[in-house]
Short mmCIF file of C-alpha atoms and ligand atoms in Angstrom, two decimals:
data_model
loop_
_atom_site.label_atom_id
_atom_site.label_comp_id
_atom_site.label_asym_id
_atom_site.label_seq_id
_atom_site.Cartn_x
_atom_site.Cartn_y
_atom_site.Cartn_z
CA MET A 1 86.12 -79.30 -174.46
CA LEU A 2 86.65 -82.06 -172.08
CA ASN A 3 89.67 -83.59 -170.76
CA GLN A 4 90.70 -86.76 -172.47
CA LEU A 5 92.20 -90.11 -171.56
CA PHE A 6 92.96 -92.54 -174.17
CA TYR A 7 94.22 -96.22 -173.69
CA GLY A 8 95.92 -97.66 -176.79
CA ASP A 9 98.81 -97.11 -178.99
CA ASN A 10 99.38 -93.62 -179.52
CA LEU A 11 99.69 -93.87 -183.25
CA GLU A 12 96.41 -95.35 -183.68
CA VAL A 13 94.68 -92.64 -181.27
CA LEU A 14 96.42 -89.76 -182.84
CA ARG A 15 95.53 -90.87 -186.45
CA ASN A 16 91.65 -91.41 -185.61
CA TYR A 17 90.73 -89.13 -182.74
CA ILE A 18 92.96 -86.03 -182.94
CA ALA A 19 92.17 -83.41 -185.31
CA ASP A 20 94.70 -81.27 -187.37
CA GLU A 21 96.02 -78.18 -185.71
CA SER A 22 93.94 -78.69 -182.67
CA VAL A 23 96.56 -78.75 -179.88
CA ASP A 24 98.59 -75.91 -178.12
CA LEU A 25 101.32 -77.75 -176.60
CA ILE A 26 102.92 -81.12 -176.69
CA TYR A 27 105.21 -82.86 -174.08
CA ILE A 28 106.32 -86.25 -174.53
CA ASP A 29 108.49 -88.59 -172.36
CA PRO A 30 108.75 -91.63 -174.38
CA PRO A 31 110.62 -94.63 -173.47
CA PHE A 32 114.61 -93.51 -173.74
CA ASN A 33 115.64 -96.73 -175.56
CA SER A 34 117.11 -97.70 -172.33
CA LYS A 35 117.24 -101.57 -173.27
CA ARG A 36 115.33 -102.54 -170.17
CA ASN A 37 111.80 -103.37 -169.00
CA TYR A 38 110.32 -101.21 -166.18
CA ASN A 39 108.28 -102.87 -163.35
CA GLN A 40 105.81 -101.17 -161.14
CA ILE A 41 107.13 -100.49 -157.69
CA TYR A 42 104.64 -101.30 -154.99
CA ASN A 43 107.30 -101.46 -152.15
CA ASN A 44 107.99 -97.91 -151.97
CA ILE A 45 111.66 -98.44 -151.07
CA GLY A 46 113.14 -97.21 -154.24
CA GLU A 47 113.73 -100.65 -155.91
CA GLU A 48 112.02 -101.98 -158.72
CA ASP A 49 110.41 -105.32 -157.94
CA PRO A 50 110.85 -107.86 -160.83
CA ALA A 51 108.23 -109.97 -159.37
CA GLN A 52 105.71 -107.14 -159.96
CA ALA A 53 103.52 -106.62 -163.09
CA GLN A 54 105.69 -104.95 -166.02
CA ALA A 55 104.44 -101.20 -166.37
CA PHE A 56 106.07 -100.93 -169.85
CA THR A 57 108.91 -102.26 -172.00
CA ASP A 58 111.94 -100.37 -173.42
CA THR A 59 113.51 -103.07 -175.35
CA TRP A 60 113.06 -102.74 -179.42
CA THR A 61 113.68 -105.28 -181.96
CA TRP A 62 113.45 -104.96 -185.79
CA ASN A 63 109.98 -106.82 -185.94
CA ILE A 64 106.94 -106.67 -188.33
CA ALA A 65 105.77 -103.56 -186.58
CA ALA A 66 109.19 -101.69 -187.36
CA ALA A 67 109.57 -102.92 -191.06
CA MET A 68 105.90 -101.70 -191.64
CA GLY A 69 106.71 -98.54 -190.12
CA PHE A 70 109.97 -98.16 -192.35
CA GLU A 71 108.02 -98.92 -195.56
CA GLU A 72 105.08 -96.55 -194.51
CA ILE A 73 107.71 -93.77 -194.04
CA ILE A 74 109.73 -94.17 -197.32
CA SER A 75 106.74 -94.80 -199.38
CA ASN A 76 104.96 -91.86 -197.87
CA LYS A 77 101.80 -92.76 -199.02
CA ASN A 78 99.92 -90.62 -196.63
CA GLN A 79 101.96 -87.78 -197.38
CA LEU A 80 102.69 -87.27 -193.71
CA TYR A 81 106.42 -87.41 -193.78
CA THR A 82 108.90 -84.51 -195.03
CA ASN A 83 111.73 -85.67 -197.69
CA GLN A 84 114.11 -84.80 -194.96
CA SER A 85 112.47 -87.67 -192.42
CA ILE A 86 112.63 -89.97 -195.44
CA ASN A 87 116.02 -89.36 -196.48
CA LEU A 88 117.14 -89.45 -192.84
CA ILE A 89 115.45 -92.91 -192.16
CA LEU A 90 117.03 -94.32 -195.42
CA GLY A 91 120.46 -92.74 -194.40
CA LEU A 92 120.26 -94.22 -190.89
CA GLU A 93 119.26 -97.76 -192.08
CA LYS A 94 122.84 -97.66 -193.99
CA VAL A 95 124.70 -96.54 -190.64
CA LEU A 96 122.55 -98.76 -188.02
CA GLY A 97 121.13 -101.34 -190.02
CA LYS A 98 117.76 -103.07 -189.54
CA GLU A 99 118.35 -103.23 -185.93
CA SER A 100 116.79 -102.17 -182.60
CA LEU A 101 117.91 -98.49 -182.60
CA LEU A 102 116.36 -98.06 -186.00
CA ALA A 103 113.04 -99.87 -185.06
CA TYR A 104 112.86 -97.36 -181.87
CA LEU A 105 113.77 -94.49 -184.37
CA VAL A 106 111.05 -95.55 -187.05
CA SER A 107 108.31 -95.75 -184.22
CA LEU A 108 109.38 -91.97 -182.88
CA THR A 109 109.37 -90.68 -186.49
CA GLN A 110 105.91 -91.91 -187.06
CA ARG A 111 104.27 -90.69 -183.86
CA ILE A 112 106.24 -87.24 -183.88
CA SER A 113 105.01 -87.00 -187.61
CA GLU A 114 101.52 -87.16 -186.51
CA MET A 115 102.04 -84.91 -183.43
CA TYR A 116 103.26 -82.28 -185.82
CA ARG A 117 99.95 -82.68 -187.50
CA VAL A 118 97.77 -82.14 -184.66
CA LEU A 119 99.91 -79.20 -183.32
CA LYS A 120 98.60 -75.61 -183.80
CA ASN A 121 100.75 -73.33 -185.92
CA SER A 122 101.34 -71.37 -182.79
CA GLY A 123 102.10 -74.35 -180.70
CA SER A 124 105.16 -75.58 -178.83
CA PHE A 125 106.71 -79.25 -178.67
CA TYR A 126 108.94 -80.45 -175.81
CA LEU A 127 110.65 -84.14 -176.24
CA HIS A 128 112.03 -85.47 -172.89
CA CYS A 129 114.65 -87.87 -173.42
CA ASP A 130 118.44 -88.81 -172.18
CA PRO A 131 121.67 -88.95 -173.62
CA THR A 132 121.16 -92.48 -174.77
CA ALA A 133 119.39 -91.60 -177.91
CA SER A 134 119.08 -87.79 -177.76
CA HIS A 135 121.61 -87.25 -180.58
CA TYR A 136 119.56 -89.27 -183.02
CA LEU A 137 116.21 -87.66 -181.81
CA LYS A 138 117.36 -84.43 -182.54
CA LEU A 139 118.12 -85.40 -186.18
CA VAL A 140 114.56 -86.81 -186.26
CA LEU A 141 112.93 -83.58 -184.73
CA ASP A 142 114.91 -81.16 -187.07
CA SER A 143 113.73 -83.28 -189.98
CA ILE A 144 109.96 -83.03 -189.01
CA PHE A 145 109.83 -79.56 -187.53
CA CYS A 146 112.86 -77.22 -189.16
CA SER A 147 112.02 -78.39 -192.85
CA ARG A 148 108.45 -76.62 -192.50
CA GLY A 149 109.13 -73.51 -190.94
CA GLY A 150 109.41 -74.72 -187.45
CA SER A 151 112.47 -73.90 -185.17
CA PHE A 152 114.85 -75.76 -182.53
CA LEU A 153 114.56 -73.45 -179.79
CA ASN A 154 116.69 -75.17 -176.83
CA GLU A 155 118.28 -78.20 -175.48
CA ILE A 156 117.12 -78.06 -171.98
CA ILE A 157 119.24 -79.86 -169.60
CA TRP A 158 117.21 -80.95 -166.46
CA HIS A 159 119.83 -81.52 -163.55
CA TYR A 160 118.94 -83.58 -160.74
CA ASN A 161 120.78 -85.16 -158.07
CA THR A 162 119.18 -88.44 -157.58
CA GLY A 163 120.63 -91.70 -158.99
CA GLY A 164 123.89 -93.60 -158.34
CA VAL A 165 127.50 -92.53 -157.91
CA GLY A 166 129.79 -93.05 -160.88
CA LYS A 167 132.82 -95.42 -160.72
CA LYS A 168 133.35 -96.32 -164.28
CA TRP A 169 132.08 -93.04 -165.83
CA PHE A 170 130.97 -89.80 -164.55
CA ALA A 171 127.67 -90.06 -162.55
CA ARG A 172 124.76 -89.29 -165.01
CA LYS A 173 122.96 -86.54 -163.51
CA HIS A 174 120.88 -85.16 -166.31
CA ASP A 175 118.05 -85.58 -168.79
CA VAL A 176 117.58 -83.67 -172.25
CA ILE A 177 114.55 -81.78 -173.13
CA PHE A 178 114.31 -80.57 -176.57
CA PHE A 179 112.04 -77.52 -177.15
CA TYR A 180 110.63 -76.84 -180.69
CA SER A 181 108.31 -74.51 -182.14
CA LYS A 182 106.01 -75.23 -185.29
CA GLY A 183 105.94 -71.87 -186.43
CA LYS A 184 107.64 -68.50 -186.19
CA SER A 185 105.34 -67.02 -183.68
CA TYR A 186 104.55 -69.18 -180.61
CA GLN A 187 103.72 -68.60 -176.96
CA PHE A 188 106.62 -68.06 -174.41
CA TYR A 189 106.06 -66.76 -171.02
CA PRO A 190 109.51 -67.20 -169.16
CA GLU A 191 108.49 -64.43 -166.82
CA ARG A 192 106.10 -66.90 -165.21
CA ILE A 193 108.99 -69.22 -164.11
CA LYS A 194 111.69 -67.05 -162.71
CA ILE A 195 114.44 -68.64 -160.72
CA ASP A 196 116.43 -67.35 -157.73
CA ARG A 197 119.84 -65.68 -157.99
CA THR A 198 122.75 -67.29 -156.56
CA GLN A 199 123.64 -65.85 -153.03
CA GLU A 200 126.71 -64.55 -154.57
CA VAL A 201 125.07 -62.25 -157.14
CA LEU A 202 122.49 -61.26 -154.44
CA ARG A 203 125.60 -60.27 -152.38
CA ARG A 204 127.01 -58.10 -155.09
CA ILE A 205 123.40 -56.39 -155.88
CA ARG A 206 123.39 -55.57 -152.34
CA THR A 207 126.55 -53.72 -152.51
CA GLY A 208 124.88 -51.12 -154.79
CA ASN A 209 128.22 -50.87 -156.83
CA GLU A 210 127.26 -50.88 -160.60
CA ASN A 211 130.67 -52.64 -161.43
CA ALA A 212 129.92 -55.66 -159.01
CA THR A 213 126.74 -56.51 -161.19
CA ARG A 214 124.22 -55.02 -163.41
CA SER A 215 121.82 -57.64 -162.31
CA LYS A 216 118.63 -56.10 -160.37
CA GLY A 217 115.88 -57.92 -158.35
CA GLU A 218 116.00 -61.25 -156.49
CA GLN A 219 114.86 -63.44 -159.30
CA LYS A 220 115.97 -63.82 -162.94
CA LEU A 221 114.69 -65.32 -166.33
CA PRO A 222 114.97 -68.97 -166.30
CA GLU A 223 117.96 -70.66 -168.39
CA ASP A 224 118.24 -73.60 -170.38
CA VAL A 225 119.40 -75.74 -167.21
CA PHE A 226 116.55 -76.42 -165.01
CA VAL A 227 117.54 -77.60 -161.59
CA VAL A 228 114.23 -79.42 -160.38
CA GLN A 229 114.22 -82.19 -157.75
CA ALA A 230 113.62 -85.62 -159.27
CA ILE A 231 111.04 -87.89 -157.89
CA ASN A 232 113.16 -89.71 -154.97
CA SER A 233 112.16 -92.78 -152.81
CA MET A 234 110.82 -90.49 -149.97
CA ALA A 235 108.74 -87.79 -152.34
CA LYS A 236 105.02 -87.30 -151.32
CA GLU A 237 104.05 -87.32 -155.03
CA ARG A 238 105.61 -90.46 -155.66
CA LEU A 239 103.30 -93.47 -157.10
CA GLY A 240 105.73 -95.83 -157.85
CA TYR A 241 105.64 -95.64 -161.43
CA PRO A 242 109.10 -96.00 -162.93
CA THR A 243 110.27 -93.10 -164.63
CA GLN A 244 107.33 -90.74 -163.05
CA LYS A 245 108.54 -87.12 -163.52
CA SER A 246 108.07 -84.42 -160.86
CA GLU A 247 105.06 -82.12 -160.94
CA ASN A 248 107.39 -79.00 -160.56
CA LEU A 249 109.20 -79.92 -163.92
CA LEU A 250 106.01 -80.07 -165.75
CA GLU A 251 104.81 -76.76 -164.15
CA ARG A 252 107.80 -74.98 -165.47
CA ILE A 253 107.27 -76.32 -169.28
CA ILE A 254 103.19 -75.73 -168.98
CA LEU A 255 103.33 -72.33 -167.47
CA ALA A 256 106.05 -71.21 -170.00
CA SER A 257 104.35 -72.59 -172.96
CA SER A 258 100.63 -72.13 -172.69
CA ASN A 259 97.69 -70.27 -171.31
CA GLU A 260 94.59 -71.05 -169.27
CA ASN A 261 92.07 -72.95 -171.42
CA ASP A 262 94.70 -74.23 -173.77
CA ILE A 263 95.11 -77.99 -174.71
CA VAL A 264 98.04 -79.91 -173.61
CA LEU A 265 98.93 -83.37 -175.16
CA ASP A 266 100.89 -86.10 -173.64
CA ALA A 267 101.17 -89.02 -176.03
CA TYR A 268 103.33 -91.14 -173.51
CA ALA A 269 101.57 -90.27 -170.39
CA GLY A 270 102.79 -92.76 -167.96
CA SER A 271 101.64 -91.92 -164.51
CA GLY A 272 99.82 -88.82 -165.78
CA THR A 273 102.09 -86.04 -164.21
CA SER A 274 101.60 -83.83 -167.12
CA LEU A 275 97.76 -84.32 -167.25
CA VAL A 276 97.53 -83.52 -163.72
CA VAL A 277 99.77 -80.38 -163.56
CA ALA A 278 97.81 -79.20 -166.64
CA GLN A 279 94.60 -79.50 -165.02
CA LYS A 280 95.86 -77.90 -162.02
CA LEU A 281 96.80 -74.85 -164.06
CA LYS A 282 93.55 -74.60 -165.80
CA ARG A 283 94.47 -76.20 -168.90
CA TYR A 284 92.53 -78.90 -170.75
CA PHE A 285 94.47 -82.23 -171.24
CA ILE A 286 94.61 -85.14 -173.90
CA GLY A 287 96.45 -88.10 -172.39
CA ILE A 288 97.50 -91.40 -174.07
CA ASP A 289 99.09 -94.42 -172.93
CA ASP A 290 99.16 -98.07 -173.81
CA SER A 291 100.17 -99.57 -170.40
CA PRO A 292 97.32 -101.04 -168.49
CA ILE A 293 99.28 -100.18 -165.26
CA SER A 294 99.55 -96.60 -166.33
CA MET A 295 95.89 -96.49 -166.92
CA GLU A 296 95.36 -97.73 -163.25
CA ILE A 297 97.61 -95.07 -161.87
CA ILE A 298 96.39 -92.43 -163.77
CA GLN A 299 92.68 -93.11 -163.08
CA LYS A 300 93.26 -93.45 -159.37
CA ARG A 301 95.41 -90.25 -159.73
CA PHE A 302 92.37 -88.38 -161.28
CA GLU A 303 89.99 -89.89 -158.54
CA ASN A 304 92.13 -88.33 -155.69
CA SER A 305 92.39 -85.17 -157.08
CA LYS A 306 88.67 -84.98 -158.38
CA ILE A 307 89.52 -84.56 -162.04
CA PHE A 308 86.65 -85.31 -164.53
CA TYR A 309 87.70 -86.67 -168.11
CA ASN A 310 86.38 -88.51 -170.70
CA PHE A 311 87.74 -92.18 -171.14
CA VAL A 312 88.28 -93.83 -174.49
CA SER A 313 90.01 -97.46 -174.49
CA LEU A 314 91.07 -99.14 -177.86
CA ASN A 315 92.47 -101.87 -176.22
CA VAL A 316 89.14 -103.77 -175.64
C1 SAM B 401 109.02 -92.54 -169.63
S1 SAM B 401 107.47 -93.13 -169.54
C2 SAM B 401 106.51 -91.79 -169.23
C3 SAM B 401 106.53 -91.02 -167.70
C4 SAM B 401 105.58 -90.05 -167.72
N1 SAM B 401 106.21 -88.75 -168.04
C5 SAM B 401 105.39 -89.85 -166.06
O1 SAM B 401 105.41 -88.70 -165.50
O2 SAM B 401 104.90 -90.70 -165.32
C6 SAM B 401 106.67 -93.64 -171.08
C7 SAM B 401 105.36 -94.06 -171.15
O3 SAM B 401 105.15 -94.33 -172.79
C8 SAM B 401 104.11 -95.36 -172.73
N2 SAM B 401 104.19 -95.75 -174.22
C9 SAM B 401 105.39 -96.32 -175.05
N3 SAM B 401 104.92 -96.68 -175.90
C10 SAM B 401 103.83 -96.20 -176.36
C11 SAM B 401 102.81 -96.23 -177.66
N4 SAM B 401 103.07 -96.57 -178.80
N5 SAM B 401 101.55 -95.56 -177.29
C12 SAM B 401 101.04 -94.91 -176.04
N6 SAM B 401 102.10 -95.23 -175.05
C13 SAM B 401 103.06 -95.63 -175.08
C14 SAM B 401 104.51 -96.23 -171.67
O4 SAM B 401 103.52 -97.31 -171.43
C15 SAM B 401 105.17 -95.52 -170.68
O5 SAM B 401 104.04 -95.32 -169.71
#
């Protein structure tokens, strides 16, 4: 097995290059339906520079691709979709109309259904999103996973301190990461990512009084709120790719849900955070992205870390 990097639309890559039940862990961080386009930041002062090349778009319209995706799902010619997914998309059409949000959900339903196909029965799936569309995405995931014996396991809240202050609403300081399994038996090793207890609990433990706390040890098993620093303008690992996630966050997910020599797939690889972390933790990776700027950044990142990989470009 070789590490693999694909440059192209993930739907095409998944369909033509990735075998059924071949992947142990999938982490994806697709565009969030933020209705904006992201520019590559070169100036490193924490602001996007619209004059610079566009890294990727996150604006959706009901176009030919959306109409074809919609038809593909409801006709289910390739038998990829569950009845629940078909009925969900038909129902959402009534609620949302053939507009941008439905285009976004059709695109993700098509792609996540392929990811379900390539995931091993013992595999785990993480979808990183934010509250803009998380309520719809959970419906999509339930329709793909839960109707075939998979389980919804967690809605992880990733809490961070970066971002602005809230004057018209409460400041938004979290992302949502959905965690699903494909089958009933899946790998999960929370003891590898224990977290520190609060000073207050440690103080109570030190009293030695059982009534003060039953907790033991300086650390505890992780909970569904991850408090992990986001990449800020001073962060050493910052590459200037908009929406770049921190390595610490990916380390937690990869350690908790895979073993050495497992295969980790990220079909929206961006700056390649999950790929680099997978390699550091001795897993193999499959990365996919359709942005030329993403490819440039990932390949530089691999070069700096001396990571070997096989490169396939569909955009030639
Ligand atoms: C939110 S970013 C991912 C950031 C990444 N997690 C990181 O740490 O850098 C989403 C990425 O998905 C890519 N993308 C969007 N649609 C895609 C598609 N259909 N096929 C492949 N990549 C896609 C974009 O180019 C972008 O790089």
